[in-house]
Amino acid sequence: MSTADASPAPGGRATSSPLMGHDAEPTLFELSAPGRISANFRATGVPEWTAEELVPAASLRSEPTPVAEVSERDLVAHLTRLSSRQFSVDLGAYPLGSCTMKYNPKLCDDAVARAGLADVHPASPPSLTQGWMALLADLETALCRITGMAGATLQPPAGAAGELTGLLLMRAWHDDAGQGGRRRRVLIPDSAHGTNPASVTLGGYEVTQVPSDGRGCVDLDALAARLDDDVAGIMLTNPNTLGLFEEDIVPIAAAVHEVGGLLYYDGANLNAILGVTRPGDMGFDIVHMNLHKTFAVPHGGGGPGAGPVAVTERLTPYLPGPRPVRAKTGADSGDGAYEWMEPERSIGRVHSWHGNALALALAWSYILANGGDGLRRVSDAAVLNANWLRNRLRDTYDIPFDRPCMHEFVASAANLKRAQGLRAVDVAKRLLEEGFHSPTVYFPLVVEEALMIEPTETESPQTLEALADALVRIAADSGDDAHHAPRTSPVGRVDEARAARQLIPTWDARPS
Amino acid sequence: MSTADASPAPGGRATSSPLMGHDAEPTLFELSAPGRISANFRATGVPEWTAEELVPAASLRSEPTPVAEVSERDLVAHLTRLSSRQFSVDLGAYPLGSCTMKYNPKLCDDAVARAGLADVHPASPPSLTQGWMALLADLETALCRITGMAGATLQPPAGAAGELTGLLLMRAWHDDAGQGGRRRRVLIPDSAHGTNPASVTLGGYEVTQVPSDGRGCVDLDALAARLDDDVAGIMLTNPNTLGLFEEDIVPIAAAVHEVGGLLYYDGANLNAILGVTRPGDMGFDIVHMNLHKTFAVPHGGGGPGAGPVAVTERLTPYLPGPRPVRAKTGADSGDGAYEWMEPERSIGRVHSWHGNALALALAWSYILANGGDGLRRVSDAAVLNANWLRNRLRDTYDIPFDRPCMHEFVASAANLKRAQGLRAVDVAKRLLEEGFHSPTVYFPLVVEEALMIEPTETESPQTLEALADALVRIAADSGDDAHHAPRTSPVGRVDEARAARQLIPTWDARPS
Amino acid sequence: MAHFVPHTDAEVAEMLGALGLSCLDELFDAVPAALRLAGGLDMEPGLAEADVAGRFDAYAAANRPVGHDLVCFAGAGAYDHDIPAVVNRLAFRSEFVTAYTPYQPEVAQGVLQALFEYQTLVCRLFGTDVANASLYDGASACVEAVNLAVAATGRHEVWVSRGVHPQWRQVVATMAVGTGHRIVDVALDDGLTAWPVEGQPGAILVQNPNYLGCLEDLAGAAALARRLGALLLVAADPVSAGLLRSPGSVGADVVVGEGQPFGAPLSFGGPYLGLFACRREHVRRLPGRLVGETVDTEGRRAYVTTLRTREQDIRREKASSNVCTNQTLMAVAFLVHLGWLGTPGLRELALRCARGTRYCREALLGIEGVEPAAAAPVLREFAVRTAVAADVVVDRMAEEGFLAGVALGDEYGGGLLVAVTEKRTRAEIDAYAAALEKVVR
Amino acid sequence: MAHFVPHTDAEVAEMLGALGLSCLDELFDAVPAALRLAGGLDMEPGLAEADVAGRFDAYAAANRPVGHDLVCFAGAGAYDHDIPAVVNRLAFRSEFVTAYTPYQPEVAQGVLQALFEYQTLVCRLFGTDVANASLYDGASACVEAVNLAVAATGRHEVWVSRGVHPQWRQVVATMAVGTGHRIVDVALDDGLTAWPVEGQPGAILVQNPNYLGCLEDLAGAAALARRLGALLLVAADPVSAGLLRSPGSVGADVVVGEGQPFGAPLSFGGPYLGLFACRREHVRRLPGRLVGETVDTEGRRAYVTTLRTREQDIRREKASSNVCTNQTLMAVAFLVHLGWLGTPGLRELALRCARGTRYCREALLGIEGVEPAAAAPVLREFAVRTAVAADVVVDRMAEEGFLAGVALGDEYGGGLLVAVTEKRTRAEIDAYAAALEKVVR
Ligand SMILES: Cc1ncc(COP(=O)(O)O)c(C=O)c1O
Ligand SMILES: Cc1ncc(COP(=O)(O)O)c(C=O)c1O
């Protein structure tokens, strides 16, 4: 063997140097050595025909697909070390605004870790899946009660998918009303999340932006000016992305309904109002929920999530199918076996199967554990934490819309940028050094140098105290110093521009 | 809330500062806040009598026992952060001599993670535990084949427990032979592991040390001089703790048997000879195995392990009971149900139940996965790795007994200590900085500044290369510099003397 | 009930005090009184951890999972493969499970590097230049491929082979209502797509092996696409990459697929994994996240999500897609499973699936009353027709201890779709055939 | 078969070459030819991961675990408690599972701090000054307590109450053969230890609650021990610490116990956890490892194993004990489970066990033909006598779906030992009583 040079030796160099802070972790491909094997297969007794006997020459590949050749031991070390280079909720507070990074109860992980759930084939006939169908139906009922809606689809695998599903429901409704042609526009506040306008486009509508007023809410006059009978509907987040409750939601709903539009509720911020008020009561027609935010489905480093969509009675005929319903046996309903029902005027499927089933089940276990009373406590504490922190930071950071917030609030580093060149990004990187994840930065777009802070209900007052202390400490830093942050993380500040300029999307694309 | 001071704020400060390298991780007791709760209990409907109604006043405590009051979220963060301050095999190479820190296959963890194994009550009648009894009997058979013995007990929960069990078997044998009074001494080489002499004392025997000869093996003349009819037996590790095979084991065995003594085999180093040779063939009468070394039971930060003891035919009547055996139905044996058998002259129980059952099962899954052929490959690679590394380091480190070794070898930093003040402990701490765990240091006692290195078979040649490079790099360091190592670990070099001088064995014992 | 809110009453009071409030309700003063939910949520009170477990025991008990008691011969995009222990032990470490999208790369190198390695593997399987960090599932990957193709070609018509999974086609159709794309359904002829020879499609979408398990003529499809000025979109099975030429190597512009076979249990259909890869020239239209390699301030290798300007949070209504949350954790599981299989293991896996499929198909066709649904060669799945209706066959076989397969819809003229993975032993296949023989009589 | 050796043939050849060897066998030249195993091990070849799983499915299927189908009323030192999800998710993280004994404290702070916290909790439960980092099980903890007492007092006689778990007493007896201690068996009178009034014991060992579940008079035992110049050794149940005065507070010198109730499943008896704690004055005789707090070179708080000179690797034949490998991982699980219960939870747990026990005992004593085995007050376990032999009762009850309890040996005059944990619902207890009524007729 040739003596290894400074760069990671190829072929299974299982040192934990990355963990200990120097070296990068080699890729799976560098850990690879020709002929190394982990895979093994059960004895089956099936005849061992050759590839040539089984596959027509035209389709058969000549060389095996290169994957990697690592020992199981090196694979385990590699992934374990990668995990040690990753921050997570389980390691510390994660006040990422709009993302609701609450503690994900372990009991939920265990609840869904059952062969009776995980090993069920999605194409099995209903006679074999009554448990799953009951679970999904129970969850649907609960989500409807929480949102004040009449029916729901659990198929959308994420919030954005829920949005698009909702917009297609909107479209189906208008088409049925013979208004398909006329309704071209969907209104969206300027503070809206990016998925909203993107979904509107995919829904075949044009986006009309509605500016926020001085209080950070929808400007009623501006709204009125944009309302017309070519409006299909409006998408709102309430509380909105500034963490503020749209107090005029009732007149807004009336005005939109007045012109024949529908109201879409982006449920990303539902964590603020559980048991307090319901989108249905506010006048919304369509609601999506992010179960991976409000109902503790772990984010998984970016997914999977689940984005069920609930609607009012009049829209239920348009929901995607199939939906699990209980067969009516005799006069009284809902006591028979579960079967799949296709809504009469369904917009059709929006997922290959029944949605992210295990994620849905996990959210249901969370809802069961909390119960109606517990969910209200969730929102109470989420809003209490956000307001306490806002109050604690108001003398240090700009708070553009400084009044009682809901589950999150948006601060701004604009004052610090002017005073000492400390930008939102610098505050974020410094906070990493302090052992916290950073807030969401530069969103919503309506606030400059935005720091969108959502502590969530699962952080204790003492943790908030520590977080506030850190943010106050950081605000005293000079930008020049903070530019070097973070200094205690596995890697220092990353060159994002270079990544885009010299794109290296795979190991094989590296310039050699 | 009072502003948190520099020291960790009490009550659930869930920051990952420790992970990010500064601050210590607060204890569970510092994370505690009065009134915080994680616990919850199922609804049972059992009458809710009060403590006073249930417990006599004389026994009832007045105050609840103080445990801790933390949220589940903070408990999870605390333990997760603690784990991030811990090195492990899954993170990197762990060449700790005599400990056989091989990769612990995940399939073994899964094999034993079955309700059908984990939820079986140990006092259940045999009719309910046939699966467990079959598993234990199958493992016993395999261990006998591997060691060349006739029968075994799986009760000893660790190697030391196995040693004591073995010594009690020795005693029972001699007592039965009417020699109980006369046999007072047990011979042990000076290179023996500390548990050997300690066990001898607990077995009621006196230790007689046998010096090693110039080749690192038992000195035959010295042995002969110490052999007499007051010798109960000898305890040997073969390969011995220097990683050398006792080539004269046959004459040694003959000499010991000659005077009526028994031979005890300390199986800690069994990883070197699987399928190559067996203690039984060498003439040993009693063998203990460390399943947590040779058979991949994870060490768990110090335990649990399993230390089964296998013996020759003549000693089986003395084994601890009960043992699982297959009932003889009719003429031919071993086809009936399993039942518990008490050996006629058993020394009695050595464990509360049946030993560390899940650890035993895990080892069995490892043996099944490897099979007879795989186990031989294990020893081939273990010995190959050790010799390759020894050969690679011989120009850099003293190697007191520099000849082909088995699964491990002992190097010495004596030359470096003389040359540049670099001691074994410094090499160990520097190696931590390089991302490897250190070898065993200062053992065996017969070698000064000992570095006992056991790479194990699961480290790839490339990892060995990196380990060798690191050790060579380190050998160039000055002691003064190395004294400051490790500098990249969660804490720097620890003050062990102070820990003993100012003993703080619990949180409550801290000077306030 | 379980407690996830740490606050004690005293702490709540203290915090309210700091805000000058006297009770929690005052936190919601901004919510109009008329909207306040009187009496709280109409739901049962919270359950203890042990009671939640009890409820889930009951749900699980009301299902019949595949296993010893229900040997699985069903596939149709959801396959019963062995998942090695390392997958759950590694991919589901809490650092991966409880992290958000890697917005702060300095503390997210774990997820980022794993995704970078995942992207590399997807490209190697599919013979493409770039792959994204995952989409929802096979269906959403098809939708995004169609959208990319239409945007790239400016043509709104897309031909979709009926050999594409029917449920994926349904989702494509659902979404086309919003985008206004014209989806043309292309029928099969004896198991293979019978393409029209003329037209102006922006893309043609074919699945290989197709829904009936048959091997399509990708080279032919590529030639057709080139001739018509359309993009070739291929939905491919990652397992088949162990034996088949990669779609990219035979001319595919975009390759998508369902990643479930690597790392994801059947899970009643989700979470699965949408695979999406394409030629480099389309990278600026790539939907979803893309991880790229770069360096940190000290020049150390580092990873980060890149070409972010494609994405909804920056591009908003002009974004290439609306996807935000994806299926990252399943991508990590995919990486671990495929990494464990390795180069020889992937081939061996595909080979074993093909062998079992051949053995099972021959056994079934030996039964009188069982006819092949198509003559074209298959790889890991095949369809048969029986006198008894397929859904009846499935019900009866369940009583015999087998999940016999998936009943084909009328658009395929009925029939039973049967999949055989590396898990199926000869004994199981023989028993399955014997049971089927009884059932189809 | 599974592969855990990474070496390729080429690498093996290259490494052998570097050593000047031509084949692997030459690595073993030091092993006399006569000792070489011809033909290798007489064992079946290695199995694939999936096949190992299959074997273990079969073993598991041949057992009857406690659960819905076998409701557990058995205890006797192994209790069926709820284990919260956090225990497995945290204690079994691979950093804890695959680490060795913390010999290098700088990279073992995780295990060390966890053990320090564990030691603190054990001392709080038992009312002692120091606790070690664990022993094997309840039995080995008793053995070490006896050894410590004899060493401390220089007296070789130890009185052991028959109220101590019989299997623990058996282990004490087994080990006494080696140490030469004289173990005196002290009988029970109506469920409570009837101590001799005079003698020269080095220690007296009592269990509380004792094997029959009865509450012993610890204060009385303490007074006796003081009068006789002996140490008081108490084997205590950690769950009972939720309600009972701590043994330390009433005069125990050494307190031991079985830690299984916190964090360890029944596991057919192991791995469990030996709890060992004592007064500070005995710390230099403490068996096993002890973790202490100290600082690192920068003065940062750190933990390390301390007073190592007691231990076998340094003290060798003069060591206080021979224990090396212990049950650290179970200690971490104990820490997580007890930490989750917390101060109020521990009390609530003990209370619920006591309530269920009271309710069940009354229900059983209401059955004709069921008599109490002792009149003394009990806490979480109790014994009854029935006309039908206890082992027969257990067999019959198993058919009814209950693990009825543990049959008591002749030294107790037979009978059935019944334990009721917080898991048992009123409905289960009622059903159990109903079934027992049939069975004892
Ligand atoms: C306000 C808002 N709307 C919509 C979304 C999109 O949800 P998802 O990421 O689940 O697609 C998010 C998620 O970040 C959000 O914060
Ligand atoms: C040579 C030797 N003998 C005996 C033992 C003791 O085994 P255990 O730690 O399992 O009690 C060890 C363990 O370190 C050892 O290395």
mmCIF file of C-alpha atoms in Angstrom, chain D residues 5-216:
data_model
loop_
_atom_site.group_PDB
_atom_site.id
_atom_site.type_symbol
_atom_site.label_atom_id
_atom_site.label_comp_id
_atom_site.label_asym_id
_atom_site.label_seq_id
_atom_site.Cartn_x
_atom_site.Cartn_y
_atom_site.Cartn_z
ATOM 1 C CA VAL D 5 -13.909 -8.576 7.316
ATOM 2 C CA PRO D 6 -13.210 -5.783 4.812
ATOM 3 C CA HIS D 7 -10.052 -7.213 3.240
ATOM 4 C CA THR D 8 -10.120 -8.076 -0.429
ATOM 5 C CA ASP D 9 -8.011 -10.969 -1.680
ATOM 6 C CA ALA D 10 -5.669 -8.508 -3.341
ATOM 7 C CA GLU D 11 -5.190 -6.617 -0.105
ATOM 8 C CA VAL D 12 -4.541 -9.812 1.809
ATOM 9 C CA ALA D 13 -1.900 -10.808 -0.725
ATOM 10 C CA GLU D 14 -0.293 -7.371 -0.554
ATOM 11 C CA MET D 15 -0.206 -7.401 3.243
ATOM 12 C CA LEU D 16 1.205 -10.926 3.361
ATOM 13 C CA GLY D 17 3.811 -9.782 0.887
ATOM 14 C CA ALA D 18 4.832 -6.926 3.142
ATOM 15 C CA LEU D 19 5.383 -9.537 5.848
ATOM 16 C CA GLY D 20 7.274 -11.859 3.561
ATOM 17 C CA LEU D 21 4.615 -14.511 3.899
ATOM 18 C CA SER D 22 3.049 -16.526 1.133
ATOM 19 C CA CYS D 23 -0.214 -17.604 2.719
ATOM 20 C CA LEU D 24 -2.420 -16.924 5.695
ATOM 21 C CA ASP D 25 -1.587 -20.214 7.383
ATOM 22 C CA GLU D 26 1.967 -18.988 7.836
ATOM 23 C CA LEU D 27 0.612 -16.365 10.218
ATOM 24 C CA PHE D 28 0.056 -19.218 12.634
ATOM 25 C CA ASP D 29 3.463 -20.855 12.439
ATOM 26 C CA ALA D 30 3.791 -20.352 16.176
ATOM 27 C CA VAL D 31 0.945 -22.788 16.701
ATOM 28 C CA PRO D 32 2.390 -26.321 16.919
ATOM 29 C CA ALA D 33 1.249 -28.424 13.995
ATOM 30 C CA ALA D 34 -0.227 -30.983 16.363
ATOM 31 C CA LEU D 35 -2.600 -28.361 17.675
ATOM 32 C CA ARG D 36 -3.836 -27.133 14.290
ATOM 33 C CA LEU D 37 -7.508 -27.782 13.772
ATOM 34 C CA ALA D 38 -7.771 -29.962 10.688
ATOM 35 C CA GLY D 39 -10.739 -29.174 8.480
ATOM 36 C CA GLY D 40 -11.746 -26.106 10.445
ATOM 37 C CA LEU D 41 -14.641 -25.679 12.843
ATOM 38 C CA ASP D 42 -17.389 -28.265 12.775
ATOM 39 C CA MET D 43 -20.118 -25.680 12.281
ATOM 40 C CA GLU D 44 -22.488 -24.665 9.508
ATOM 41 C CA PRO D 45 -21.313 -21.979 7.071
ATOM 42 C CA GLY D 46 -22.217 -18.348 7.679
ATOM 43 C CA LEU D 47 -25.729 -17.094 7.078
ATOM 44 C CA ALA D 48 -26.899 -13.982 5.304
ATOM 45 C CA GLU D 49 -28.366 -11.200 7.427
ATOM 46 C CA ALA D 50 -31.877 -12.067 6.292
ATOM 47 C CA ASP D 51 -31.388 -15.731 7.186
ATOM 48 C CA VAL D 52 -30.107 -14.874 10.651
ATOM 49 C CA ALA D 53 -33.271 -12.833 11.088
ATOM 50 C CA GLY D 54 -35.272 -15.865 10.007
ATOM 51 C CA ARG D 55 -33.620 -18.051 12.634
ATOM 52 C CA PHE D 56 -34.350 -15.511 15.308
ATOM 53 C CA ASP D 57 -37.957 -15.205 14.186
ATOM 54 C CA ALA D 58 -38.205 -18.922 14.865
ATOM 55 C CA TYR D 59 -36.642 -18.702 18.329
ATOM 56 C CA ALA D 60 -38.915 -15.803 19.210
ATOM 57 C CA ALA D 61 -41.981 -17.643 17.908
ATOM 58 C CA ALA D 62 -41.183 -20.563 20.225
ATOM 59 C CA ASN D 63 -41.449 -18.312 23.283
ATOM 60 C CA ARG D 64 -44.496 -16.766 24.890
ATOM 61 C CA PRO D 65 -43.563 -13.200 25.802
ATOM 62 C CA VAL D 66 -45.685 -11.232 28.252
ATOM 63 C CA GLY D 67 -48.137 -8.847 26.639
ATOM 64 C CA HIS D 68 -51.748 -8.808 25.527
ATOM 65 C CA ASP D 69 -51.739 -12.612 25.171
ATOM 66 C CA LEU D 70 -49.922 -13.317 28.410
ATOM 67 C CA VAL D 71 -50.702 -10.632 30.954
ATOM 68 C CA CYS D 72 -47.869 -10.505 33.456
ATOM 69 C CA PHE D 73 -48.377 -10.877 37.200
ATOM 70 C CA ALA D 74 -44.915 -12.311 37.782
ATOM 71 C CA GLY D 75 -42.175 -10.389 39.541
ATOM 72 C CA ALA D 76 -39.668 -11.942 41.937
ATOM 73 C CA GLY D 77 -36.964 -9.442 41.041
ATOM 74 C CA ALA D 78 -37.943 -9.065 37.380
ATOM 75 C CA TYR D 79 -40.779 -6.600 36.856
ATOM 76 C CA ASP D 80 -42.988 -5.767 33.896
ATOM 77 C CA HIS D 81 -42.865 -1.967 33.900
ATOM 78 C CA ASP D 82 -43.610 0.469 31.092
ATOM 79 C CA ILE D 83 -40.370 1.701 29.531
ATOM 80 C CA PRO D 84 -40.798 5.125 27.905
ATOM 81 C CA ALA D 85 -39.653 5.513 24.316
ATOM 82 C CA VAL D 86 -36.848 7.868 25.318
ATOM 83 C CA VAL D 87 -34.925 5.056 27.003
ATOM 84 C CA ASN D 88 -34.151 3.089 23.872
ATOM 85 C CA ARG D 89 -33.845 6.173 21.694
ATOM 86 C CA LEU D 90 -31.207 7.688 23.979
ATOM 87 C CA ALA D 91 -29.410 5.037 26.007
ATOM 88 C CA PHE D 92 -28.881 2.913 22.923
ATOM 89 C CA ARG D 93 -27.362 5.601 20.741
ATOM 90 C CA SER D 94 -24.327 3.975 19.194
ATOM 91 C CA GLU D 95 -21.875 6.279 20.991
ATOM 92 C CA PHE D 96 -22.944 4.675 24.263
ATOM 93 C CA VAL D 97 -23.433 1.190 22.854
ATOM 94 C CA THR D 98 -20.118 0.788 21.029
ATOM 95 C CA ALA D 99 -17.758 2.527 23.447
ATOM 96 C CA TYR D 100 -15.447 0.664 25.815
ATOM 97 C CA THR D 101 -14.876 1.407 29.482
ATOM 98 C CA PRO D 102 -13.897 5.113 29.697
ATOM 99 C CA TYR D 103 -10.118 4.634 29.864
ATOM 100 C CA GLN D 104 -9.485 7.843 27.924
ATOM 101 C CA PRO D 105 -11.660 10.386 29.739
ATOM 102 C CA GLU D 106 -11.074 13.180 27.221
ATOM 103 C CA VAL D 107 -13.126 11.316 24.636
ATOM 104 C CA ALA D 108 -15.462 9.555 27.069
ATOM 105 C CA GLN D 109 -17.196 12.413 28.845
ATOM 106 C CA GLY D 110 -20.531 11.182 27.595
ATOM 107 C CA VAL D 111 -20.390 7.852 29.385
ATOM 108 C CA LEU D 112 -18.564 9.336 32.377
ATOM 109 C CA GLN D 113 -21.055 12.121 33.018
ATOM 110 C CA ALA D 114 -23.959 9.728 32.545
ATOM 111 C CA LEU D 115 -22.433 7.419 35.153
ATOM 112 C CA PHE D 116 -21.792 10.335 37.503
ATOM 113 C CA GLU D 117 -25.456 11.260 37.256
ATOM 114 C CA TYR D 118 -26.437 7.614 37.673
ATOM 115 C CA GLN D 119 -24.330 7.348 40.850
ATOM 116 C CA THR D 120 -26.017 10.465 42.173
ATOM 117 C CA LEU D 121 -29.467 9.015 41.571
ATOM 118 C CA VAL D 122 -28.626 5.677 43.188
ATOM 119 C CA CYS D 123 -27.392 7.520 46.282
ATOM 120 C CA ARG D 124 -30.548 9.601 46.398
ATOM 121 C CA LEU D 125 -32.743 6.507 46.152
ATOM 122 C CA PHE D 126 -30.813 4.607 48.784
ATOM 123 C CA GLY D 127 -29.798 7.421 51.127
ATOM 124 C CA THR D 128 -26.091 6.698 50.783
ATOM 125 C CA ASP D 129 -22.948 8.762 50.119
ATOM 126 C CA VAL D 130 -21.388 6.808 47.295
ATOM 127 C CA ALA D 131 -22.504 4.359 44.635
ATOM 128 C CA ASN D 132 -20.400 2.540 42.091
ATOM 129 C CA ALA D 133 -20.854 2.559 38.318
ATOM 130 C CA SER D 134 -22.810 -0.742 38.439
ATOM 131 C CA LEU D 135 -22.349 -4.447 39.080
ATOM 132 C CA TYR D 136 -23.784 -7.390 37.176
ATOM 133 C CA ASP D 137 -27.115 -7.918 38.911
ATOM 134 C CA GLY D 138 -28.830 -8.062 42.277
ATOM 135 C CA ALA D 139 -27.054 -11.291 43.187
ATOM 136 C CA SER D 140 -23.538 -10.069 42.450
ATOM 137 C CA ALA D 141 -24.306 -6.872 44.364
ATOM 138 C CA CYS D 142 -25.197 -9.002 47.413
ATOM 139 C CA VAL D 143 -21.968 -10.971 47.042
ATOM 140 C CA GLU D 144 -19.881 -7.807 46.916
ATOM 141 C CA ALA D 145 -21.735 -6.362 49.891
ATOM 142 C CA VAL D 146 -20.938 -9.475 51.910
ATOM 143 C CA ASN D 147 -17.287 -9.330 50.844
ATOM 144 C CA LEU D 148 -17.043 -5.671 51.771
ATOM 145 C CA ALA D 149 -18.586 -6.274 55.169
ATOM 146 C CA VAL D 150 -16.293 -9.176 56.006
ATOM 147 C CA ALA D 151 -13.258 -7.154 54.955
ATOM 148 C CA ALA D 152 -14.447 -4.152 56.961
ATOM 149 C CA THR D 153 -15.246 -6.072 60.145
ATOM 150 C CA GLY D 154 -12.780 -8.929 59.923
ATOM 151 C CA ARG D 155 -15.616 -11.273 60.840
ATOM 152 C CA HIS D 156 -16.361 -14.159 58.527
ATOM 153 C CA GLU D 157 -19.900 -14.938 59.554
ATOM 154 C CA VAL D 158 -22.783 -13.265 57.738
ATOM 155 C CA TRP D 159 -26.450 -13.646 58.570
ATOM 156 C CA VAL D 160 -28.675 -13.694 55.514
ATOM 157 C CA SER D 161 -32.408 -13.377 55.838
ATOM 158 C CA ARG D 162 -34.492 -15.911 53.963
ATOM 159 C CA GLY D 163 -36.441 -12.875 52.840
ATOM 160 C CA VAL D 164 -33.598 -12.198 50.408
ATOM 161 C CA HIS D 165 -34.276 -13.435 46.866
ATOM 162 C CA PRO D 166 -33.513 -17.186 46.944
ATOM 163 C CA GLN D 167 -31.459 -17.054 43.761
ATOM 164 C CA TRP D 168 -29.386 -14.213 45.132
ATOM 165 C CA ARG D 169 -28.782 -16.248 48.273
ATOM 166 C CA GLN D 170 -27.739 -19.184 46.118
ATOM 167 C CA VAL D 171 -25.134 -17.027 44.386
ATOM 168 C CA VAL D 172 -23.921 -15.732 47.747
ATOM 169 C CA ALA D 173 -23.567 -19.341 48.875
ATOM 170 C CA THR D 174 -21.740 -20.346 45.686
ATOM 171 C CA MET D 175 -19.206 -17.561 46.109
ATOM 172 C CA ALA D 176 -18.800 -18.125 49.836
ATOM 173 C CA VAL D 177 -17.186 -21.455 49.023
ATOM 174 C CA GLY D 178 -14.311 -19.515 47.528
ATOM 175 C CA THR D 179 -14.036 -16.781 50.112
ATOM 176 C CA GLY D 180 -14.706 -19.116 53.015
ATOM 177 C CA HIS D 181 -17.325 -16.840 54.532
ATOM 178 C CA ARG D 182 -19.817 -18.548 56.819
ATOM 179 C CA ILE D 183 -23.328 -17.770 55.569
ATOM 180 C CA VAL D 184 -26.043 -18.254 58.174
ATOM 181 C CA ASP D 185 -29.551 -18.660 56.853
ATOM 182 C CA VAL D 186 -32.127 -16.788 58.962
ATOM 183 C CA ALA D 187 -35.713 -17.990 58.632
ATOM 184 C CA LEU D 188 -38.867 -15.916 58.310
ATOM 185 C CA ASP D 189 -41.698 -15.832 60.794
ATOM 186 C CA ASP D 190 -45.016 -15.002 59.160
ATOM 187 C CA GLY D 191 -43.242 -13.184 56.328
ATOM 188 C CA LEU D 192 -40.678 -11.262 58.359
ATOM 189 C CA THR D 193 -37.098 -12.093 59.319
ATOM 190 C CA ALA D 194 -36.744 -13.599 62.765
ATOM 191 C CA TRP D 195 -33.194 -12.552 63.683
ATOM 192 C CA PRO D 196 -31.230 -14.378 66.378
ATOM 193 C CA VAL D 197 -30.572 -12.015 69.288
ATOM 194 C CA GLU D 198 -26.949 -12.952 69.955
ATOM 195 C CA GLY D 199 -23.927 -13.749 67.832
ATOM 196 C CA GLN D 200 -20.835 -12.340 66.179
ATOM 197 C CA PRO D 201 -21.826 -11.715 62.567
ATOM 198 C CA GLY D 202 -19.754 -9.378 60.446
ATOM 199 C CA ALA D 203 -22.948 -8.337 58.724
ATOM 200 C CA ILE D 204 -26.626 -9.036 58.455
ATOM 201 C CA LEU D 205 -28.265 -8.947 55.036
ATOM 202 C CA VAL D 206 -31.954 -8.213 54.695
ATOM 203 C CA GLN D 207 -34.138 -7.409 51.674
ATOM 204 C CA ASN D 208 -36.873 -4.784 51.750
ATOM 205 C CA PRO D 209 -39.550 -5.281 50.592
ATOM 206 C CA ASN D 210 -38.528 -8.893 51.006
ATOM 207 C CA TYR D 211 -39.002 -11.750 48.570
ATOM 208 C CA LEU D 212 -42.567 -12.295 49.756
ATOM 209 C CA GLY D 213 -43.248 -8.581 49.250
ATOM 210 C CA CYS D 214 -43.443 -7.839 52.960
ATOM 211 C CA LEU D 215 -42.027 -4.700 54.555
ATOM 212 C CA GLU D 216 -39.211 -5.596 56.958
#
